[in-house]
Coordinates of C-alpha atoms in Angstrom, one line a residue:
Chain B
M1 CA 6.5 20.5 -16.1
T2 CA 9.8 19.6 -14.8
R3 CA 10.8 16.3 -13.4
F4 CA 10.1 17.6 -9.8
D5 CA 6.5 18.2 -11.0
S6 CA 6.0 14.9 -12.2
V7 CA 7.1 13.2 -9.0
L8 CA 5.5 15.7 -6.8
R9 CA 2.1 15.1 -8.5
L10 CA 2.5 11.3 -7.7
G11 CA 3.5 12.0 -4.1
D12 CA 0.6 14.6 -3.5
D13 CA -1.8 12.0 -4.9
A14 CA -0.8 9.6 -2.5
L15 CA -0.7 11.8 0.5
V16 CA -4.1 13.2 0.1
A17 CA -5.6 10.0 -0.5
A18 CA -3.8 8.4 2.8
Q19 CA -5.1 11.4 4.8
R20 CA -8.7 11.0 3.6
M21 CA -8.6 7.4 4.1
A22 CA -7.0 7.5 7.6
H23 CA -10.2 9.3 8.7
W24 CA -11.9 5.9 8.4
C25 CA -10.0 4.3 11.3
A26 CA -12.4 3.7 14.1
C27 CA -15.4 4.9 11.7
A28 CA -15.8 2.1 9.3
P29 CA -19.0 -0.2 9.3
Q30 CA -17.0 -3.2 10.6
L31 CA -13.9 -3.5 12.9
E32 CA -11.9 -5.5 10.4
E33 CA -12.6 -2.6 8.0
D34 CA -11.2 0.0 10.4
V35 CA -8.1 -2.3 10.4
A36 CA -8.3 -2.6 6.6
L37 CA -8.7 1.0 5.6
A38 CA -5.9 2.1 8.1
N39 CA -3.7 -0.2 6.5
I40 CA -4.4 0.8 3.0
A41 CA -4.0 4.4 4.3
L42 CA -0.5 3.4 5.9
D43 CA 0.5 2.0 2.5
L44 CA -0.4 5.1 0.7
L45 CA 1.4 7.3 3.3
G46 CA 4.6 5.1 2.7
Q47 CA 4.3 5.7 -1.0
A48 CA 3.9 9.5 -0.4
R49 CA 7.1 9.6 1.9
A50 CA 9.3 8.0 -0.7
L51 CA 7.9 9.9 -3.5
L52 CA 8.2 13.3 -1.7
T53 CA 11.7 12.6 -0.6
Y54 CA 12.8 11.8 -4.1
A55 CA 10.9 15.1 -5.3
G56 CA 12.6 17.0 -2.7
G57 CA 16.0 15.4 -3.8
I58 CA 15.4 16.2 -7.5
E59 CA 14.5 19.9 -6.8
G60 CA 17.7 20.4 -4.6
A61 CA 16.3 23.3 -2.5
G62 CA 16.5 21.5 0.9
R63 CA 12.9 20.5 1.2
D64 CA 12.5 17.1 2.6
E65 CA 9.3 15.1 3.0
D66 CA 8.0 16.9 6.1
R67 CA 8.6 20.3 4.5
L68 CA 6.8 19.4 1.3
A69 CA 3.9 17.6 3.1
Y70 CA 3.4 20.2 6.2
Q71 CA 4.7 23.7 4.8
R72 CA 3.1 24.1 1.6
D73 CA -0.3 25.9 1.1
E74 CA -3.4 24.8 -0.8
R75 CA -2.0 26.5 -4.1
E76 CA 1.0 24.6 -4.3
F77 CA -0.7 21.2 -4.0
T78 CA -0.8 19.3 -7.2
N79 CA -2.8 16.4 -6.4
A80 CA -5.8 15.3 -8.7
L81 CA -9.0 16.5 -7.1
L82 CA -10.5 12.9 -6.9
V83 CA -8.4 12.0 -4.1
E84 CA -9.4 15.1 -1.9
L85 CA -13.1 14.9 -2.4
P86 CA -14.9 14.0 0.9
D87 CA -16.2 10.8 1.9
A88 CA -19.9 11.3 2.2
D89 CA -20.4 7.8 3.0
F90 CA -18.7 4.3 3.2
A91 CA -19.6 3.8 -0.6
V92 CA -17.8 6.9 -1.7
A93 CA -14.7 5.6 0.0
V94 CA -14.8 2.3 -1.6
V95 CA -15.7 3.5 -5.1
K96 CA -12.9 6.3 -4.9
L97 CA -10.6 3.5 -3.8
L98 CA -11.5 1.2 -6.7
F99 CA -11.0 4.2 -9.1
F100 CA -7.7 5.6 -7.7
A101 CA -6.0 2.1 -6.9
T102 CA -6.8 0.9 -10.2
Y103 CA -5.1 4.0 -11.6
Q104 CA -2.1 3.9 -9.5
N105 CA -1.6 0.3 -10.1
L106 CA -1.5 0.7 -13.9
L107 CA 0.9 3.8 -13.5
Y108 CA 3.2 1.9 -11.1
Q109 CA 3.5 -1.1 -13.3
R110 CA 4.9 1.1 -16.1
L111 CA 7.1 3.1 -13.9
A112 CA 8.5 0.0 -12.3
T113 CA 10.0 -0.9 -15.6
G114 CA 10.8 2.8 -16.7
A115 CA 14.1 4.5 -17.4
D116 CA 14.1 6.2 -14.0
T117 CA 15.7 3.8 -11.3
T118 CA 14.5 5.5 -8.3
L119 CA 10.8 5.7 -9.3
A120 CA 11.2 2.0 -10.5
G121 CA 12.2 1.0 -7.1
I122 CA 9.4 2.7 -5.2
A123 CA 6.9 1.5 -7.9
G124 CA 8.1 -2.0 -7.9
K125 CA 7.1 -2.0 -4.2
A126 CA 4.0 0.0 -4.6
V127 CA 2.5 -1.9 -7.7
K128 CA 2.1 -5.1 -5.0
E129 CA 0.3 -2.9 -2.4
T130 CA -2.0 -1.2 -5.0
K131 CA -3.0 -4.5 -6.5
Y132 CA -4.2 -5.5 -2.9
H133 CA -6.1 -2.3 -2.7
V134 CA -7.6 -3.0 -5.9
E135 CA -8.7 -6.4 -4.8
H136 CA -10.2 -4.9 -1.5
A137 CA -12.1 -2.2 -3.2
T138 CA -13.5 -4.6 -5.9
R139 CA -14.9 -7.0 -3.4
W140 CA -16.6 -4.1 -1.6
T141 CA -18.0 -2.6 -4.8
L142 CA -19.5 -5.9 -5.7
R143 CA -20.9 -6.4 -2.0
L144 CA -22.3 -2.6 -2.1
G145 CA -23.7 -2.8 -5.6
D146 CA -25.2 -6.2 -5.5
G147 CA -26.4 -6.0 -1.9
T148 CA -29.5 -4.2 -0.5
V149 CA -31.5 -1.5 -2.2
E150 CA -29.9 1.0 0.1
S151 CA -26.6 -0.2 -0.5
R152 CA -26.9 -0.2 -4.2
R153 CA -28.3 3.4 -4.2
R154 CA -25.3 4.7 -2.3
A155 CA -23.0 2.9 -4.4
Q156 CA -24.5 4.2 -7.5
A157 CA -24.5 7.7 -6.3
A158 CA -20.9 7.2 -5.4
V159 CA -20.2 5.9 -8.9
D160 CA -22.1 8.9 -10.6
G161 CA -20.4 11.6 -8.3
L162 CA -16.8 10.2 -8.8
W163 CA -16.9 9.4 -12.4
P164 CA -16.5 12.9 -13.6
F165 CA -13.5 13.4 -11.5
T166 CA -11.5 10.1 -12.9
H167 CA -10.9 12.1 -16.1
E168 CA -8.3 14.3 -14.5
L169 CA -6.1 11.5 -13.7
F170 CA -5.5 10.9 -17.4
E171 CA -5.0 14.3 -18.6
P172 CA -2.1 14.2 -21.1
D173 CA 1.1 14.9 -19.9
P174 CA 3.9 13.8 -22.6
L175 CA 6.8 14.9 -20.3
A176 CA 5.9 12.9 -17.5
P177 CA 7.8 9.4 -17.1
V178 CA 4.6 7.7 -18.1
D179 CA 2.1 10.0 -20.0
P180 CA -1.2 9.2 -18.0
A181 CA -3.5 9.6 -21.1
G182 CA -2.4 6.1 -22.3
L183 CA -3.8 4.6 -19.1
R184 CA -7.5 5.5 -19.5
E185 CA -8.4 2.7 -21.9
P186 CA -6.9 0.0 -19.8
W187 CA -8.2 1.7 -16.7
A188 CA -11.8 1.7 -18.2
A189 CA -11.3 -2.0 -19.2
L190 CA -10.7 -2.9 -15.6
V191 CA -13.3 -0.7 -13.9
R192 CA -16.1 -1.3 -16.0
P193 CA -16.6 -5.0 -15.6
V194 CA -16.4 -4.7 -11.8
L195 CA -19.1 -2.1 -11.9
T196 CA -21.2 -4.2 -14.3
R197 CA -20.9 -7.2 -12.3
A198 CA -21.8 -5.0 -9.2
T199 CA -25.1 -4.3 -11.0
L200 CA -24.1 -0.6 -11.2
V201 CA -24.5 1.4 -14.3
V202 CA -21.3 2.8 -15.8
P203 CA -21.9 6.6 -16.3
D204 CA -21.4 8.3 -19.9
D205 CA -18.4 10.5 -20.2
D206 CA -19.6 13.9 -19.5
W207 CA -18.1 16.9 -17.5
R208 CA -14.6 16.9 -16.7
P209 CA -13.8 19.0 -13.4
T210 CA -10.2 19.8 -13.4
G211 CA -7.8 22.0 -11.8
G212 CA -5.9 19.8 -9.1
R213 CA -2.8 19.6 -11.0
V214 CA -2.3 23.4 -11.2
G215 CA -3.3 23.9 -7.5
L216 CA -7.0 25.0 -8.0
H217 CA -8.6 22.8 -5.2
T218 CA -12.3 21.9 -4.0
E219 CA -13.6 23.5 -0.9
G220 CA -12.9 20.8 1.4
F221 CA -9.2 20.6 0.5
G222 CA -8.4 23.5 2.9
Y223 CA -10.2 21.7 5.9
L224 CA -8.1 18.6 5.1
L225 CA -4.8 20.4 4.9
G226 CA -5.6 22.4 8.2
E227 CA -6.0 19.2 10.1
M228 CA -3.0 17.4 8.5
Q229 CA -0.6 20.5 9.0
S230 CA -2.0 21.6 12.4
V231 CA 0.6 19.8 14.5
H232 CA 3.6 20.5 12.3
R233 CA 2.5 24.2 12.2
A234 CA 2.0 24.6 15.8
H235 CA 5.2 23.0 16.8
P236 CA 7.7 23.8 14.0
G237 CA 10.7 21.7 14.3
A238 CA 9.5 19.5 17.1
R239 CA 11.1 16.0 17.6
W240 CA 9.4 13.1 19.1
Chain N
M1 CA 40.3 -5.3 14.5
S2 CA 40.8 -5.5 10.6
T3 CA 38.3 -4.2 8.3
A4 CA 37.2 -7.4 7.3
D5 CA 36.8 -8.7 10.9
L6 CA 35.0 -5.6 11.9
L7 CA 32.5 -6.0 8.9
A8 CA 32.0 -9.8 10.0
A9 CA 31.3 -8.9 13.5
V10 CA 28.7 -6.3 12.4
R11 CA 27.3 -8.6 9.8
A12 CA 26.6 -11.2 12.7
A13 CA 25.4 -8.8 15.2
V14 CA 22.8 -7.2 12.7
S15 CA 21.8 -10.5 11.3
A16 CA 20.7 -11.6 14.7
V17 CA 18.4 -8.3 15.3
P18 CA 14.9 -9.4 16.0
D19 CA 12.3 -7.9 13.8
P20 CA 10.2 -5.6 15.9
E21 CA 6.8 -7.0 14.8
L22 CA 7.5 -10.8 14.0
R23 CA 9.9 -11.1 17.0
V24 CA 10.7 -14.9 16.5
L25 CA 12.5 -13.9 13.2
T26 CA 15.8 -12.2 12.8
L27 CA 16.3 -9.4 10.2
A28 CA 18.4 -11.8 8.2
E29 CA 15.9 -14.6 8.2
L30 CA 13.0 -12.1 7.1
G31 CA 15.1 -11.0 4.3
I32 CA 15.2 -7.2 5.1
L33 CA 18.8 -7.2 5.8
R34 CA 20.4 -6.5 2.3
G35 CA 24.3 -6.3 3.1
V36 CA 26.9 -5.1 5.2
S37 CA 29.9 -3.3 3.5
A38 CA 32.5 -0.7 4.0
G39 CA 31.7 2.8 3.2
D40 CA 34.0 5.2 1.3
D41 CA 34.8 7.2 4.8
G42 CA 35.9 4.1 6.4
G43 CA 32.6 3.5 8.2
V44 CA 30.3 0.5 7.9
V45 CA 27.4 0.7 5.7
V46 CA 24.2 -1.5 6.6
T47 CA 21.7 -1.7 3.7
I48 CA 18.2 -2.9 4.7
T49 CA 14.9 -3.0 2.6
P50 CA 11.4 -2.4 3.9
T51 CA 8.8 -5.0 3.5
Y52 CA 6.0 -2.6 2.8
L53 CA 6.8 1.3 1.9
G54 CA 4.7 2.4 4.9
C55 CA 5.9 -0.3 7.1
P56 CA 6.0 1.7 10.6
A57 CA 8.6 -0.9 12.0
L58 CA 11.3 0.5 9.7
E59 CA 12.4 3.4 12.0
V60 CA 12.5 0.9 14.9
I61 CA 14.6 -1.5 12.8
R62 CA 16.9 1.3 11.5
A63 CA 17.5 2.3 15.6
D64 CA 18.0 -1.4 16.4
V65 CA 20.4 -1.9 13.5
L66 CA 22.4 1.1 14.5
A67 CA 22.7 0.0 18.1
A68 CA 23.7 -3.6 17.2
A69 CA 26.5 -2.4 14.8
R70 CA 27.9 0.1 17.3
A71 CA 27.8 -2.7 20.1
A72 CA 29.9 -4.9 17.6
G73 CA 32.5 -2.3 17.4
A74 CA 31.5 -0.1 14.6
E75 CA 32.2 3.5 15.2
A76 CA 30.7 5.4 12.1
V77 CA 27.6 3.5 10.9
E78 CA 25.2 4.4 8.1
V79 CA 21.9 2.7 7.7
V80 CA 20.8 2.7 4.1
T81 CA 17.4 1.7 2.8
A82 CA 17.3 0.1 -0.6
L83 CA 14.0 0.0 -2.5
S84 CA 15.0 -2.2 -5.4
P85 CA 14.9 -5.0 -6.1
P86 CA 11.8 -4.8 -4.0
W87 CA 11.5 -7.3 -0.9
T88 CA 9.4 -10.5 -1.7
T89 CA 8.0 -13.1 0.6
D90 CA 10.3 -15.4 -1.5
W91 CA 13.3 -14.0 0.6
V92 CA 12.0 -15.5 3.9
S93 CA 14.2 -18.3 4.7
D94 CA 13.0 -21.8 5.2
S95 CA 14.3 -21.8 9.0
A96 CA 12.0 -18.7 9.3
R97 CA 9.0 -20.3 7.9
D98 CA 9.4 -23.1 10.5
K99 CA 9.8 -20.7 13.3
L100 CA 6.7 -18.7 12.2
T101 CA 4.6 -22.1 12.3
A102 CA 6.0 -22.9 15.6
V103 CA 4.7 -19.8 17.2
G104 CA 1.2 -20.0 15.5
I105 CA 1.6 -17.9 12.5
A106 CA 1.3 -19.4 9.0
P107 CA 4.2 -18.5 6.7
P108 CA 3.9 -16.9 3.4
P109 CA 3.1 -19.0 0.4
A110 CA 5.9 -21.4 -0.5
R111 CA 8.7 -20.4 -2.7
S112 CA 8.8 -23.8 -4.5
S113 CA 6.4 -26.4 -3.9
L114 CA 6.5 -26.8 -0.1
P115 CA 3.7 -29.2 1.1
L116 CA 2.6 -26.5 3.6
F117 CA 0.2 -25.0 0.8
V118 CA -2.4 -26.6 -1.3
L119 CA -3.0 -24.9 -4.6
S120 CA -6.4 -24.4 -5.4
P121 CA -7.8 -26.3 -8.4
G122 CA -10.3 -23.4 -8.8
A123 CA -13.2 -25.4 -8.0
P124 CA -16.5 -23.6 -7.0
D125 CA -15.6 -23.8 -3.4
S126 CA -12.0 -23.0 -4.0
P127 CA -10.5 -20.6 -1.4
Q128 CA -10.2 -17.4 -3.3
V129 CA -13.9 -16.9 -2.3
V130 CA -13.1 -16.0 0.9
D131 CA -14.8 -13.0 2.4
G132 CA -17.3 -12.1 -0.4
P133 CA -20.7 -13.5 -1.3
P134 CA -20.5 -17.0 -3.2
G135 CA -18.9 -16.9 -6.8
V136 CA -17.2 -13.6 -5.8
G137 CA -13.3 -14.0 -6.3
S138 CA -10.7 -11.9 -6.9
P139 CA -10.1 -11.0 -10.7
H140 CA -6.3 -10.6 -10.1
R141 CA -5.5 -13.6 -8.3
T142 CA -3.7 -16.2 -10.1
R143 CA -2.1 -18.4 -7.7
P144 CA -4.7 -19.1 -4.9
H145 CA -3.8 -20.9 -1.9
R146 CA -4.6 -21.6 1.4
P147 CA -2.1 -21.9 4.4
A148 CA -2.1 -24.9 6.7
C149 CA -3.2 -24.1 10.2
P150 CA -0.2 -23.6 12.1
R151 CA -1.5 -25.7 15.2
C152 CA -3.2 -28.6 13.6
R153 CA -2.0 -28.6 10.1
S154 CA -5.3 -28.8 8.5
V155 CA -5.7 -27.4 5.2
D156 CA -9.3 -26.5 5.9
T157 CA -8.9 -22.9 6.5
R158 CA -10.6 -19.8 5.7
E159 CA -9.7 -16.3 5.2
L160 CA -11.4 -13.9 7.9
A161 CA -10.0 -10.7 7.1
R162 CA -7.4 -9.5 4.3
F163 CA -5.8 -7.1 6.7
G164 CA -4.3 -8.3 10.0
S165 CA -2.5 -7.0 12.9
T166 CA 0.3 -5.9 10.9
A167 CA 0.8 -4.8 7.3
C168 CA 2.2 -7.9 6.1
T169 CA -0.2 -10.3 7.8
A170 CA -3.8 -11.4 7.2
L171 CA -6.4 -13.1 9.5
W172 CA -7.3 -16.8 9.1
R173 CA -9.2 -19.4 10.8
C174 CA -8.8 -23.2 11.1
L175 CA -12.2 -24.9 10.3
T176 CA -10.9 -28.1 11.8
C177 CA -9.6 -26.9 15.1
R178 CA -11.4 -23.7 15.1
E179 CA -8.5 -21.6 15.8
P180 CA -7.8 -18.0 14.3
F181 CA -4.5 -17.5 13.1
D182 CA -2.2 -14.8 11.4
H183 CA -0.9 -15.5 7.9
V184 CA 1.9 -13.8 6.3
K185 CA 0.8 -12.6 3.2
E186 CA 2.3 -13.4 -0.3
H187 CA 4.0 -10.2 -1.2

């Protein structure tokens, strides 16, 4: 684990989460939700740009944000599996955002006061953005969980399906600027009450799928990358 | 032109550049112009800061700043983006708040205790309950507020959507005059 790897992970998480979320633009259940999710995706993309630019600078091999985003293959991406999972329905998108944004917010809070001043600058901005994302996801989780029979069924299925993937976010990494292992307890303390208020059952900690941090991804990830990278790869070096 | 004169000219020029999304405001009023200084190589360095990391207007702002600085006589111009300290709506100037109100956009919550905003006492009907079912408030919001209607000044307003036409605004409605309006979010 080098400093480059640590920053790249943060950037890859934000980039892939942004790409998944952007799919909801023009597909969300309400017009205003199209705007909301597109805005959140834009925030995540902004974080990804700053983080990948910084990672490229640390590496010193001349790779800028575009090179890192568009010219790496599946095995070179180090995002957690959670953010790449397909959004089977709106409930999955909402619950995934609740889990991921809460994790990001806790992490950015700590990075914002850390020794790495560049990361602190990025995190200082992102911490406010992710707080807003957590609030948005919280409201929707409550509405879906404590809503109709169908919305509750879907929200519970989303929680059950995504919960195992949250463990990977908190795998120990003592060399990272902030070891994510220490964030699991504060994360659970924030997420559990939201699920409970939404009348959703908090799953037991059971299996823990992993692999994203070392480039072993799920089946849908190649399709996500294929779409994200298609224009850049078809027209390398093109400028607007 | 002396270096000091050039820097002053560039500072005046870039300060007056309008924000691409909130066009009634200049970059200086919005608080995203961080400084104008002399670079090591004799050029001019203009430092700006984004409102949001993903703000799509940043590229346009960069180009506008570059053009304004060149028009003011600077030959070598570098536009630098600084992230720290992070931009906050506290940096939006008082004159900018008045301008926003004048064009129908509710400014961000007051830096001190401006009368435009009513702090919620946290009553059951308090305004943090905005788009969810009754009793669902934000677990994080510690300073609930509602902007006054920029048209009729009523404080009987309600949030319609937490995300608006730009990254920095939310959509609100006045319950007195019924007009919807944009509100620059606290950030």
